[in-house]
XYZ file of C-alpha atoms in Angstrom:
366
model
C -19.527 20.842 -13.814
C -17.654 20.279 -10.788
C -15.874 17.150 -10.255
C -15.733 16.961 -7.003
C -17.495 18.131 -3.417
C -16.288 18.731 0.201
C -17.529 16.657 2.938
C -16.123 18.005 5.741
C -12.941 19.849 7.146
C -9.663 17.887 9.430
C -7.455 19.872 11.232
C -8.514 22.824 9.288
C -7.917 20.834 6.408
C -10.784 20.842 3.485
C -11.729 16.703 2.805
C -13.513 16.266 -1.020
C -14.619 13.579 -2.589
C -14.614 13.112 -6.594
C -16.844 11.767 -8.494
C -14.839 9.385 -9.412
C -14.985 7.831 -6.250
C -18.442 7.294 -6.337
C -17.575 5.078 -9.434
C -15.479 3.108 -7.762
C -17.199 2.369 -4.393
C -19.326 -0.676 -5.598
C -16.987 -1.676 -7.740
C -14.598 -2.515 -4.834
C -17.517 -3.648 -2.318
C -18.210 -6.347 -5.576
C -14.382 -7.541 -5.373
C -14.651 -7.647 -1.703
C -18.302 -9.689 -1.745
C -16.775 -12.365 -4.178
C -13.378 -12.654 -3.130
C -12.181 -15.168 -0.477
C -10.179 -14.362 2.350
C -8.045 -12.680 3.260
C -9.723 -9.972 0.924
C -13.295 -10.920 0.211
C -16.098 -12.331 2.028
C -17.151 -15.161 -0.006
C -16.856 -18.317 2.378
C -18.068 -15.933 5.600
C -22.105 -15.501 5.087
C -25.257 -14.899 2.604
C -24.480 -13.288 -0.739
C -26.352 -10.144 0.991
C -24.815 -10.010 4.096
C -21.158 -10.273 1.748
C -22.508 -7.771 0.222
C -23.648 -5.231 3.361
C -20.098 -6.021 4.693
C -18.200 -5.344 1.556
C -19.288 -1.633 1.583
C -18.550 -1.039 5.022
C -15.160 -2.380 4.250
C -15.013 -0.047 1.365
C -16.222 2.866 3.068
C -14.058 1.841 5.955
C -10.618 1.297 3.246
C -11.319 4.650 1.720
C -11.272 6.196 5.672
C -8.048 4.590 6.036
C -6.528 5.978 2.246
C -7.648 9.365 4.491
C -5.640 8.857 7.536
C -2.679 8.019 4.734
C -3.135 11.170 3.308
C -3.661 13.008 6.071
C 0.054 11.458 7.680
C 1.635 13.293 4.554
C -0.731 16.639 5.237
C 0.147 17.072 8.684
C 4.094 16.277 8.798
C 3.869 18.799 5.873
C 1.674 21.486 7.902
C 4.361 21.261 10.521
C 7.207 22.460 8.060
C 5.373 25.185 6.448
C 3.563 23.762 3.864
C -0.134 24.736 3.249
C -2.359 22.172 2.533
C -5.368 22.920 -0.025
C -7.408 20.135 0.774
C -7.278 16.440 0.324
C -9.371 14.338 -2.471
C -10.800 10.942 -2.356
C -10.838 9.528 -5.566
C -10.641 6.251 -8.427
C -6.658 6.097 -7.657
C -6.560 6.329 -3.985
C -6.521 10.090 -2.133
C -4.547 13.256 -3.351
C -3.248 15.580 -1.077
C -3.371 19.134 -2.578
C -0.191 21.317 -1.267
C 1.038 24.657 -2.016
C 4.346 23.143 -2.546
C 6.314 19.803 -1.966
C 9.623 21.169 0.916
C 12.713 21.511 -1.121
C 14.607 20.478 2.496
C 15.440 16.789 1.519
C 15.033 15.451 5.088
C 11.830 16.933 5.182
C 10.179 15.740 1.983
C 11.917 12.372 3.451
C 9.609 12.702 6.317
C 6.820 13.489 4.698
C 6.735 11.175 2.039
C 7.308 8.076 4.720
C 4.812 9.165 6.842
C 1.612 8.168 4.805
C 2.967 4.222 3.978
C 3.894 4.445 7.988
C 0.321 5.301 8.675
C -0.987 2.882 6.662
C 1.268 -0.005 7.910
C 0.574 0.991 11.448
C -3.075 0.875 10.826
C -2.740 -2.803 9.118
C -1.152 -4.133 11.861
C -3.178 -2.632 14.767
C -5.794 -4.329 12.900
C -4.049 -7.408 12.830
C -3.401 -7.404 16.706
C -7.205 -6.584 17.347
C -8.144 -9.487 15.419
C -5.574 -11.578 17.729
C -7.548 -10.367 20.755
C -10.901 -11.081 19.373
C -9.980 -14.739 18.880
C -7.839 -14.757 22.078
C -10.386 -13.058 24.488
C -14.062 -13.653 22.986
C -14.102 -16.666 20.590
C -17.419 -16.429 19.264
C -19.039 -17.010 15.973
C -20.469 -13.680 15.872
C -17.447 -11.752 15.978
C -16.927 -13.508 12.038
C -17.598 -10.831 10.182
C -16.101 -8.336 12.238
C -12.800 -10.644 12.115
C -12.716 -10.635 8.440
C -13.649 -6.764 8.017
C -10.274 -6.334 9.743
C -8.379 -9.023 8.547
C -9.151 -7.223 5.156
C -8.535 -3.744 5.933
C -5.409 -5.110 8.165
C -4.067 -6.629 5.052
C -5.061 -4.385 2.419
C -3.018 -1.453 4.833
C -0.171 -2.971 4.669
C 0.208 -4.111 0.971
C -1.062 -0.152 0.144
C 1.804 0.831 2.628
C 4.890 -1.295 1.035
C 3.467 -0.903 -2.229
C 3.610 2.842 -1.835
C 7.281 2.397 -0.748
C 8.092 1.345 -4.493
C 10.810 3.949 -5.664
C 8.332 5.014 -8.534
C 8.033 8.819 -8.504
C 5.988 10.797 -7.769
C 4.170 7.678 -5.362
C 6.144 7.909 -1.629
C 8.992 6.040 -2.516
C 9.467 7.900 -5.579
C 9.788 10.784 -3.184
C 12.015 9.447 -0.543
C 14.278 8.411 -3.713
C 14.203 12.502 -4.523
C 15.016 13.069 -1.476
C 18.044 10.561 -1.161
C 19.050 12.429 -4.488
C 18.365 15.817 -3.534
C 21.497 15.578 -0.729
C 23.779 14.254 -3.192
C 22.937 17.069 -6.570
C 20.735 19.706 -6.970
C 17.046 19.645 -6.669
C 16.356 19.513 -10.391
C 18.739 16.744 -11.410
C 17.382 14.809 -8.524
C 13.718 15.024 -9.668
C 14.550 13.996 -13.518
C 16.678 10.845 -12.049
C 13.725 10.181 -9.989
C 11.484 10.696 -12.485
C 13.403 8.114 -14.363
C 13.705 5.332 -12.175
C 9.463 6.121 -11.938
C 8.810 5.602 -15.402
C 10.944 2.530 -15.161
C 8.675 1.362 -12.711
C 5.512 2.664 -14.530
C 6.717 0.233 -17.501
C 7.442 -2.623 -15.686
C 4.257 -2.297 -13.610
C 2.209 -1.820 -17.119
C 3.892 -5.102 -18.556
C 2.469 -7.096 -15.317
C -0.726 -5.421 -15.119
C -0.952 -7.178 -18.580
C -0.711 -10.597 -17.257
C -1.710 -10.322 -14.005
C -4.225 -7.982 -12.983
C -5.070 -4.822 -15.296
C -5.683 -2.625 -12.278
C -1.838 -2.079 -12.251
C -2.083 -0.881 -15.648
C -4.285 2.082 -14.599
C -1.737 2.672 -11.847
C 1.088 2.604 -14.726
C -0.768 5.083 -16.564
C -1.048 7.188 -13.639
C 2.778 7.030 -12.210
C 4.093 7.440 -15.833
C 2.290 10.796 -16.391
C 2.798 11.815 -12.755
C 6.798 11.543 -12.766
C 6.367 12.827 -16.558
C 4.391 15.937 -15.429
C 6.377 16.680 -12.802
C 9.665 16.330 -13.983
C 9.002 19.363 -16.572
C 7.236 21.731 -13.751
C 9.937 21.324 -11.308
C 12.487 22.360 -14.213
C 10.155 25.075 -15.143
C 9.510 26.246 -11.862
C 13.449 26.095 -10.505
C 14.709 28.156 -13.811
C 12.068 30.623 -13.151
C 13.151 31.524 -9.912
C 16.075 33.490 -11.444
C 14.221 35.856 -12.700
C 11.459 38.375 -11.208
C 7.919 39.417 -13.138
C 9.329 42.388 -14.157
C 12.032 40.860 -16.035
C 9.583 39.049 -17.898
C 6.299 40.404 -18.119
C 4.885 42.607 -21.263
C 4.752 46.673 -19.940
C 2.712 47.731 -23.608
C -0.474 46.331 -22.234
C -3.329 46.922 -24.160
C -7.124 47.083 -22.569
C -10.536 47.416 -23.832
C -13.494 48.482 -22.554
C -16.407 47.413 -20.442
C -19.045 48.545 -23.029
C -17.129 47.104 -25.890
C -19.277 44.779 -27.901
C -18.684 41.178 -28.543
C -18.064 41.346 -32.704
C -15.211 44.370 -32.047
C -13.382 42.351 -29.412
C -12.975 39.650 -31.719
C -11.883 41.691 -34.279
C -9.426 43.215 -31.469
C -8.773 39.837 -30.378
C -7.566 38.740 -34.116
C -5.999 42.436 -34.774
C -3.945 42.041 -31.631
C -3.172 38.650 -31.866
C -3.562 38.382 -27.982
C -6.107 36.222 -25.998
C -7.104 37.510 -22.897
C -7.194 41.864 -22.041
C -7.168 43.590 -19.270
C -11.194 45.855 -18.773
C -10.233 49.623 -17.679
C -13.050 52.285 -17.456
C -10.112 55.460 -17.547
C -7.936 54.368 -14.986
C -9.942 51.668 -12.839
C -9.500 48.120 -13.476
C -12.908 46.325 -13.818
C -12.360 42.627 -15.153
C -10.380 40.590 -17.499
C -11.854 39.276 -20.505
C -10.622 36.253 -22.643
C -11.364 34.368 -25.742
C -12.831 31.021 -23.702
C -15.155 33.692 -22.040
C -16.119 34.583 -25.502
C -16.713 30.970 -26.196
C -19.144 30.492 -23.162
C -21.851 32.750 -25.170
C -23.866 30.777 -28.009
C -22.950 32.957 -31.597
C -26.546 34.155 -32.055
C -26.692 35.972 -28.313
C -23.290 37.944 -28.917
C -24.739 40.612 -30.980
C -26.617 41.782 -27.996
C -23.799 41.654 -25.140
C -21.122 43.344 -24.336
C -17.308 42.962 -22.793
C -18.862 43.883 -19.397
C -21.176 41.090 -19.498
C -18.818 38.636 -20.210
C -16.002 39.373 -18.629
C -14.312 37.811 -15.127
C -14.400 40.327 -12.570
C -11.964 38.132 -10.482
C -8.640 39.074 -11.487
C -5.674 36.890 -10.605
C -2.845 39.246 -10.253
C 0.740 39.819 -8.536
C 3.430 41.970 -8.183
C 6.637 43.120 -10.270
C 8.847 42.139 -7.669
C 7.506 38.736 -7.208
C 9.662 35.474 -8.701
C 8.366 34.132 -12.188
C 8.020 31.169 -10.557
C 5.095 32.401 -8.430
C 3.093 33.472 -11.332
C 3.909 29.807 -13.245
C 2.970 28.346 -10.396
C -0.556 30.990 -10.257
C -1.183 30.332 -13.742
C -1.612 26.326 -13.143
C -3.272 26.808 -9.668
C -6.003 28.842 -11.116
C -6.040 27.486 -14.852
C -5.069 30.591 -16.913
C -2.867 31.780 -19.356
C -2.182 35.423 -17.994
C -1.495 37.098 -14.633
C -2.238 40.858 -14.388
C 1.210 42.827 -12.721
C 0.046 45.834 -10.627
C 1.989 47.914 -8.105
C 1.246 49.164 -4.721
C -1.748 51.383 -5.621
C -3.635 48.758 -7.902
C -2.501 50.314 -11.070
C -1.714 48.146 -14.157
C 1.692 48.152 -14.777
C 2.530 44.797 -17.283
C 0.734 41.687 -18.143
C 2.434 38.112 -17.723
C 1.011 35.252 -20.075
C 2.398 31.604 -20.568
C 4.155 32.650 -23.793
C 6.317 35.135 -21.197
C 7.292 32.366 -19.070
C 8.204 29.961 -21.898
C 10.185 32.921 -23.926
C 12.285 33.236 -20.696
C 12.457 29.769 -20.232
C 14.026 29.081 -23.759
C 16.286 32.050 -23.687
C 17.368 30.196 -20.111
C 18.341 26.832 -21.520
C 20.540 28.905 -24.557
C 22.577 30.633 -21.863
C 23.757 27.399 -20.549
């Protein structure tokens, strides 16, 4: 099932929504419709009309989480970076990026520049409201007043709060990046990391007595510094070395007409999970135990590795870093890269276990 759909494209840039969101839309319209000001409209109209204007405003809040994101996505498009597409979702908006700059000033710059777009946004709200009052004092403009003075306030708490130094949120980030000039990129993220998970704690123990939406954000920040804390160490040691240092040259295939009950058996003989498909010396597919598991028991009798297997085959080159195929593996969701050469030919297989072997040997050379 997919989790989430695309709703349109920004400067080339993919925008999805998850279906999470769609949990989470009249749940925030209902805080908005029985709140008072300055984030509800309870004392400005009918219970329908507070509720016609809270989703609006929630439609309107989630637009502005999108200009947030997109502040990040386009300081980050200008240094390089390529953006995969951005996500609306329960937690806020997630920018998808091939990779977060290494240049401290310019993951400084990025990180800053969604909070800056959202406290821009507050106040420009804040200064049309002034003008409303100001210029055209009318009774009508009520709801319109309060719409802004919601999503003007709302802004700029999302913006400050985002400034918190709890990695990976922004300020987490421009803390890595204040590190990142003073030691080296991987010592910077765990101390980071740290001061996050701090955070994460502290925000978990107020969400307690306060308001237990902060204790979904502590959940969030303390798995997010967690998470990324180990793949940056992963993915910085496994620069050192190329595929061909660590990838597996015995590789073993099967074949397309294969059935179902002998690749099992060649699955538990081999001890291996996934195998290359070659019909002589043409690669067809890849086939894997969880594509094995997609065919109910009493149907595998009659099928055969070709019509299970994924004809899509993630692969890369020997001289490519280990990092890239870590980095393919998690993309993608799979436990083993094909290595080919220049005329498509098989020449090694890289799985998870390869990366983690080299990573251990790693760490007992230091």
């Amino acid at each position: 099932m997919k989790t989430s759909f695309q709703i349109g494209t920004l400067f080339g840039i993919p925008i999805k929504l998850h279906i999470t969101f769609l949990f989470i839309l009249p749940v925030f319209a209902l805080v908005f419709a029985t709140n008072p000001a300055p984030f509800g409209f309870q004392d400005c109209a009918t219970p329908f009309v507070n509720y016609i204007l809270s989703f609006i405003t929630t439609v309107l809040l989630f637009f502005c989480v999108l200009l947030h994101e997109l502040g990040h996505s386009l300081v980050a498009q200008r240094y390089g970076v390529e953006i995969k597409d951005i996500t609306l979702m329960l937690i806020g908006g997630v920018s998808s990026m091939e990779e977060i700059p290494r240049n401290p000033s310019q993951e400084l710059k990025m990180a800053f520049a969604g909070p800056f777009v959202s406290i821009v946004i507050g106040f420009s709200l804040f200064l049309v409201n002034f003008l409303l009052v100001s210029l055209i004092p009318s009774y009508a403009l009520t709801a319109i007043y309060m719409m802004f003075n919601i999503l003007g306030s709302i802004n700029i708490v999302l913006g400050l709060f985002n400034l918190l130094p709890a990695f990976p949120m922004d300020g987490g980030r421009v803390l890595r990046a204040w590190y990142a000039k003073r030691m080296n990129y991987v010592q910077a993220t765990h101390y980071a990391a740290s001061v996050g998970k701090i955070f994460a704690f502290l925000m978990g123990i107020v969400g307690l007595f306060y308001n237990a939406w902060l204790i979904l954000i502590a959940f969030f920040v303390y798995i997010g510094a967690s998470e990324e804390d180990k793949s940056t160490t992963v993915t910085v040691t496994l620069e050192k070395y190329s595929v061909s240092e660590v990838m597996s040259r015995d590789v073993t295939s099967v074949s397309p007409y294969m059935n179902i009950g002998d690749l099992l058996h060649f699955m538990f003989e081999h001890k291996h999970m996934g195998y290359p498909v070659m019909e002589g010396n043409h690669l067809k597919g890849i086939v894997t135990l969880s594509d094995v598991h997609k065919v109910p028991p009493l149907e595998r009798a009659a099928l055969q590795v070709r019509d299970i297997m994924s004809t899509t085959v993630i692969s890369l080159t020997a001289d490519a870093k280990a990092s890239e195929a870590f980095k393919l593996m998690m993309s993608n969701n799979v436990g083993r890269v094909l290595v080919i050469d220049s005329n498509g030919s098989v020449v090694g297989i890289l799985s998870r276990t390869d990366l983690m072997r080299a990573m251990m040997l790693s760490t007992e050379q230091l």
